[in-house]
CSV table of C-alpha atoms and ligand atoms in Angstrom, one decimal:
chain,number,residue,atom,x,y,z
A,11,UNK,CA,90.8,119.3,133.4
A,12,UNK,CA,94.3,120.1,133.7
A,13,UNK,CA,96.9,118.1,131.6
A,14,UNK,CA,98.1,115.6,133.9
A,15,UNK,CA,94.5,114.7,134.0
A,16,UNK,CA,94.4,114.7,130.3
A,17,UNK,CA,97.4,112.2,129.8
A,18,UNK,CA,96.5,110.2,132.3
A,19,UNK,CA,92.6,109.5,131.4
A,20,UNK,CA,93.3,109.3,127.7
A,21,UNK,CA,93.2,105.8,126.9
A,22,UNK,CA,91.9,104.4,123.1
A,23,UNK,CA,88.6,103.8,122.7
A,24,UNK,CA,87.3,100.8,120.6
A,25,UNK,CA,83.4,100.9,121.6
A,26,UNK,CA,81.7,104.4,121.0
A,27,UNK,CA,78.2,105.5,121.4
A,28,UNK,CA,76.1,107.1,118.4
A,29,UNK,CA,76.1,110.7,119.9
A,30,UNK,CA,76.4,113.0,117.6
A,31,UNK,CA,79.1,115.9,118.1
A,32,UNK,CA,78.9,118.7,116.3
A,33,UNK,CA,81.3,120.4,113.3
A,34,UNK,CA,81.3,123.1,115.1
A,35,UNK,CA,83.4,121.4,118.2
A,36,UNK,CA,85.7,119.5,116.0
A,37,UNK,CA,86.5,122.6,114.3
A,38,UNK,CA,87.3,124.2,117.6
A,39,UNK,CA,89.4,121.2,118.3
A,40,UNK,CA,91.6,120.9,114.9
A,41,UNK,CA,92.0,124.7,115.1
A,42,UNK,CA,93.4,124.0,118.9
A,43,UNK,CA,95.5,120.8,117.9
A,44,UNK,CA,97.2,123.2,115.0
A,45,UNK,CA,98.9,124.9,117.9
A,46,UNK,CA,101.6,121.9,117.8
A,47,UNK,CA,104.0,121.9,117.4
A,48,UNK,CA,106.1,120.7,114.4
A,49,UNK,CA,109.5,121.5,112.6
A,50,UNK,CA,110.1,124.5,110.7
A,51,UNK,CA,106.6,125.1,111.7
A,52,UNK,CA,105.7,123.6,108.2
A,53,UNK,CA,102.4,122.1,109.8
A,54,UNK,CA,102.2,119.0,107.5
A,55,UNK,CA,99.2,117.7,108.6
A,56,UNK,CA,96.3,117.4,106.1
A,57,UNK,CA,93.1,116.5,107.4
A,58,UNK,CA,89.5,115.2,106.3
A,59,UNK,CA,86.7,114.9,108.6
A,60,UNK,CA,83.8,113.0,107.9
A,61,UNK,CA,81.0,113.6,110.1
A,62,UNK,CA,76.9,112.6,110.6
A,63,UNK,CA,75.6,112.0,106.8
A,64,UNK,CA,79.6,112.0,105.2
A,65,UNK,CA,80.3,108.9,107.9
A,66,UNK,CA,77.3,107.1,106.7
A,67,UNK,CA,78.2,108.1,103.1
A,68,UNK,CA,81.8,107.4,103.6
A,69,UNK,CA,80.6,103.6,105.5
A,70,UNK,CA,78.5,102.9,102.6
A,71,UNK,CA,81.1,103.6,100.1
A,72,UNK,CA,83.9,101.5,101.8
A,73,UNK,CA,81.0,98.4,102.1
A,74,UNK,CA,81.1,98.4,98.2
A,75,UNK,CA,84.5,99.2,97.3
A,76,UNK,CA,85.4,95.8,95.2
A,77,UNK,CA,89.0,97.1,94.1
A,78,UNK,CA,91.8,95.1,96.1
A,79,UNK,CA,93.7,97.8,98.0
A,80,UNK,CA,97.5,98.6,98.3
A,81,UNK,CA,98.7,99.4,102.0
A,82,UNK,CA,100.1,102.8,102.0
A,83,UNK,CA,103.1,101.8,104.0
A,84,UNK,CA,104.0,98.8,106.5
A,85,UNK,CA,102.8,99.5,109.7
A,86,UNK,CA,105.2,97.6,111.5
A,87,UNK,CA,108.8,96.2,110.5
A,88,UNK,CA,109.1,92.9,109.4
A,89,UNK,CA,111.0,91.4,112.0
A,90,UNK,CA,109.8,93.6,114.8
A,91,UNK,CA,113.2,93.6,117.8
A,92,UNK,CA,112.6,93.1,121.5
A,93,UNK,CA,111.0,94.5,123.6
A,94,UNK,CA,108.5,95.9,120.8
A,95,UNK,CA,107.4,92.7,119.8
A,96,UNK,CA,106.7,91.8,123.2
A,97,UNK,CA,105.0,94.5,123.9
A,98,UNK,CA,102.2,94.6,120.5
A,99,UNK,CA,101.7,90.9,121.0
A,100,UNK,CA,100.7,91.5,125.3
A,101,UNK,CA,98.5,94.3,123.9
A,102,UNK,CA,96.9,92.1,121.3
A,103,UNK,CA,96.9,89.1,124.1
A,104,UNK,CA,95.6,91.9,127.1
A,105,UNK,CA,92.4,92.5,124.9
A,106,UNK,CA,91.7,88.8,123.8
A,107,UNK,CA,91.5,88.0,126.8
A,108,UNK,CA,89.6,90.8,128.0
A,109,UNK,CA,87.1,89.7,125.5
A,110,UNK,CA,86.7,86.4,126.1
A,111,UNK,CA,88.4,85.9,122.7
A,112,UNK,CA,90.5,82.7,123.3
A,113,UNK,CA,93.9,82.2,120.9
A,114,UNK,CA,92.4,79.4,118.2
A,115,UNK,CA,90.0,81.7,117.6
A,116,UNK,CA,90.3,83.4,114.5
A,117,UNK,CA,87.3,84.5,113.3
A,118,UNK,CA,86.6,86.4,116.7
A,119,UNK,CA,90.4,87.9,116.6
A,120,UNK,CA,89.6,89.3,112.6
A,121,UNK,CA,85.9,90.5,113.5
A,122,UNK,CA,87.5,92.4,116.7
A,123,UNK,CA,89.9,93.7,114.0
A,124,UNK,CA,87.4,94.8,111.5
A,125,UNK,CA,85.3,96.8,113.9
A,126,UNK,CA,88.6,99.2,112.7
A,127,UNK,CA,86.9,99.3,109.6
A,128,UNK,CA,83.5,100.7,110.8
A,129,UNK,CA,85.6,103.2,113.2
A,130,UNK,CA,84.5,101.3,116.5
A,131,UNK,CA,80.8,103.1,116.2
A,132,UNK,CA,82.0,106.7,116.6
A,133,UNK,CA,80.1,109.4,114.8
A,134,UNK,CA,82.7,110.8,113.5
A,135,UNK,CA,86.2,110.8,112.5
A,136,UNK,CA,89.3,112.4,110.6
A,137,UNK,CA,91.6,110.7,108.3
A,138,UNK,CA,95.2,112.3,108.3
A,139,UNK,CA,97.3,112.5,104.9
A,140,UNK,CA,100.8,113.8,104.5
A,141,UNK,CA,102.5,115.0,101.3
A,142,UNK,CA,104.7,112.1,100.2
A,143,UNK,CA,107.2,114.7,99.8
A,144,UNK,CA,107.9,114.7,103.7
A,145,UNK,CA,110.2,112.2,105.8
A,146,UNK,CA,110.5,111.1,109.1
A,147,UNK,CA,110.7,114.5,110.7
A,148,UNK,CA,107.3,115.7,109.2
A,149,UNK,CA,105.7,112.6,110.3
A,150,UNK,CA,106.2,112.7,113.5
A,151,UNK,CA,104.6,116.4,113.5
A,152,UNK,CA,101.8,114.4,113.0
A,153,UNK,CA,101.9,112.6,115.8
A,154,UNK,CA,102.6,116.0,118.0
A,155,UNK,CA,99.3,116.7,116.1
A,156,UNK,CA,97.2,114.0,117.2
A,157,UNK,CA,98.2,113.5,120.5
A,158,UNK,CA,97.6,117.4,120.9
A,159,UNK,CA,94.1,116.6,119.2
A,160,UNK,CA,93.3,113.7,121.6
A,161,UNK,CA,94.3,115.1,124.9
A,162,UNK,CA,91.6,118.2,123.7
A,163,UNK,CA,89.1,116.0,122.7
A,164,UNK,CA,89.7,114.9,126.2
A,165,UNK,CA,88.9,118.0,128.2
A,166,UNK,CA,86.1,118.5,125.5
A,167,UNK,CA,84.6,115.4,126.9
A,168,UNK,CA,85.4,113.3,123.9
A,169,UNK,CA,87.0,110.2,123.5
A,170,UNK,CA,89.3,108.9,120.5
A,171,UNK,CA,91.0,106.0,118.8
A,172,UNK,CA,94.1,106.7,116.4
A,173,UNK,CA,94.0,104.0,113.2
A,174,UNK,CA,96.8,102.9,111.5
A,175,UNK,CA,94.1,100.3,110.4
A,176,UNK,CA,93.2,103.0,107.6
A,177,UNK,CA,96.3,102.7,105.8
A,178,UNK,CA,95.5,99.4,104.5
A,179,UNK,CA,92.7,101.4,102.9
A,180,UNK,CA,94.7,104.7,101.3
A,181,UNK,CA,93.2,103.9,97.6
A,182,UNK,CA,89.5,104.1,98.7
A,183,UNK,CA,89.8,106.1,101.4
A,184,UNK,CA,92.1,108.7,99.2
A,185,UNK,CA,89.2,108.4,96.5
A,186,UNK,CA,85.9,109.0,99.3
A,187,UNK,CA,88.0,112.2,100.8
A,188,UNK,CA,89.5,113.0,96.8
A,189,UNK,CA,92.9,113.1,98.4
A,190,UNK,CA,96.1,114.6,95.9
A,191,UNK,CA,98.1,111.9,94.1
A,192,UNK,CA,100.6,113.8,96.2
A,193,UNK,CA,99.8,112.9,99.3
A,194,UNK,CA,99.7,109.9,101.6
A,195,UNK,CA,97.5,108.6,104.1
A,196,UNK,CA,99.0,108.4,107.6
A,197,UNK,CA,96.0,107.1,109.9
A,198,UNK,CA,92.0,107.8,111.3
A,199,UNK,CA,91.4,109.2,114.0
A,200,UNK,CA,87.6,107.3,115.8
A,201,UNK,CA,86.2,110.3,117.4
A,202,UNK,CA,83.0,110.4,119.7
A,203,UNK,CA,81.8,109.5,123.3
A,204,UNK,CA,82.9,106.4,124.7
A,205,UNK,CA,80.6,103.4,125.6
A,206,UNK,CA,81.0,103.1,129.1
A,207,UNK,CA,79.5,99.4,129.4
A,208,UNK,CA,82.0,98.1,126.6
A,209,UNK,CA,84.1,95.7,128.1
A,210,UNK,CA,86.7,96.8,125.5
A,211,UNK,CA,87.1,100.0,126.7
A,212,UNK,CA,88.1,98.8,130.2
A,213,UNK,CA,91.5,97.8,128.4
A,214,UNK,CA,94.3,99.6,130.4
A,215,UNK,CA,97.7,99.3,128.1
A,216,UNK,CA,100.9,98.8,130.3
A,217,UNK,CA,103.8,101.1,129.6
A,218,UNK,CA,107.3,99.6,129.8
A,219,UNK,CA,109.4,100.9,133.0
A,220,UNK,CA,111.1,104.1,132.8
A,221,UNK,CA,114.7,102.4,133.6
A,222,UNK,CA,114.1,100.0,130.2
A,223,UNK,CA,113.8,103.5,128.2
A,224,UNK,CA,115.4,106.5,129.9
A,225,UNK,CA,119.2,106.8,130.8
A,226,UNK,CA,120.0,110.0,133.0
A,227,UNK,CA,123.7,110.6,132.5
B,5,FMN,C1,99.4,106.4,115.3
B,5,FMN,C2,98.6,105.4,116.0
B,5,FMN,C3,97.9,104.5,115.3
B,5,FMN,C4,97.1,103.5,116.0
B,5,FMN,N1,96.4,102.6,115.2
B,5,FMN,C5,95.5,101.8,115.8
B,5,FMN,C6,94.6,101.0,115.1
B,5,FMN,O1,94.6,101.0,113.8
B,5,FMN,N2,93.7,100.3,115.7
B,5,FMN,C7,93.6,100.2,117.1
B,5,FMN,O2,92.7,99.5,117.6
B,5,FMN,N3,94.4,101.0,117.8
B,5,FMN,C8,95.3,101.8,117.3
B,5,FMN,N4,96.2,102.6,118.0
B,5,FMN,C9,96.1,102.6,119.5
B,5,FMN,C10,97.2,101.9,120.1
B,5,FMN,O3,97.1,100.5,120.1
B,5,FMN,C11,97.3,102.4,121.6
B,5,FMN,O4,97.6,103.8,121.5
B,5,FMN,C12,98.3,101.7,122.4
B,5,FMN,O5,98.0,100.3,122.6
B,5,FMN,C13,98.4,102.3,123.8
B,5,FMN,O6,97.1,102.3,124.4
B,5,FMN,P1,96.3,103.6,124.9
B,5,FMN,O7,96.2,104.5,123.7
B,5,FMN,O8,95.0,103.1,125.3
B,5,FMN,O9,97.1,104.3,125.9
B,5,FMN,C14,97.0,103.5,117.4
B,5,FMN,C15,97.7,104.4,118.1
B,5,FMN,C16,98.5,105.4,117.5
B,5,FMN,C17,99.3,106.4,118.3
């Protein structure tokens, strides 16, 4: 697979089967992705996999986590500007509809939501902290990180789904992984092989036009 191929057949995947994958690949993988790169070379990514028996330990531990949680950050602004807000609400609408999930229903929309929460069915997965120390700059080394990470998984036959959705669980996911103080949670990362009969994976995200985002001068 060569990385056009990569780019173009990534997509996010939000139905996984229950293969396993091994340690031993996603350790081959990260060790890859570290080859990002990232300012200063300071590498600011922190990460915690959980895997086989620590996913099923790490499930059962978010089912009974009681303690109301405080989101480690806003995910979006408030008042999100054109075209942005256009854009996350024709995502949000694209899948719906997809789904059969019409607007008045709500309880559909949260359970779609929640399936966040038990990482689409993947396997396995990472969670990615920062130190709170670092800024803008640093954090978007993580995102040269995990796009490095899922266009790998790619080629390794693997699909993926980056979560914000985590962040609105730093406490007990910082508590399961026994993250620093110190550091922050950025997002998970759903990791396994996709379920090809899922009608939510057939979700194609549009990408605004090139003239809307890029000037040549
Ligand atoms: C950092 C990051 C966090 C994301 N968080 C979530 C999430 O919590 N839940 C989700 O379903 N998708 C999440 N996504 C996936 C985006 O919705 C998706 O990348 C976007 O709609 C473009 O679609 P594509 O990835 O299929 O190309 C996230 C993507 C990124 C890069």
């Amino acid at each position: 697979m060569n990385v056009t191929d990569a780019v173009l057949s990534r997509s996010s995947v939000r139905s996984f089967l229950s293969n396993p994958v091994s340690n031993e690949l996603l350790e081959i993988l990260l060790k890859k992705s570290s080859r990002a790169a990232s300012g200063g070379n300071l590498q600011p990514w922190k990460i915690f996999v959980i895997n086989g028996s620590s996913m099923q330990k790490f499930l059962t531990f978010q089912e009974s986590w009681t303690i109301p949680e405080v989101p480690a950050y806003d995910i979006y602004p408030q008042k999100l500007k054109e075209p942005y807000r256009t854009s996350r609400f024709e995502l949000g609408e694209q899948m719906y509809e997809l789904l059969g999930i019409g607007r008045e229903d709500k309880d559909a929309r949260i359970s779609q939501i929640m399936e966040n929460f038990r990482f689409f069915g993947a396997p396995c997965a990472f969670f990615c902290f920062i130190d709170r120390q670092m800024g803008p700059p640093q954090w978007s080394d993580l995102g040269m990180f995990l796009q490095t990470f899922m266009l790998l998984a790619k080629e390794a036959g693997l699909d993926t789904c980056a979560q914000e959705a985590w962040s609105m669980k730093h406490d007990s996911v910082s508590e399961f992984v026994k993250a620093k103080d110190s550091d922050i949670l950025f997002c998970g990362m759903a990791i396994g092989y996709k379920n090809d009969t899922a009608t939510v994976n057939s979700l194609k995200s549009e990408r605004r036009p090139l003239q809307e985002w890029a000037k040549f001068l």
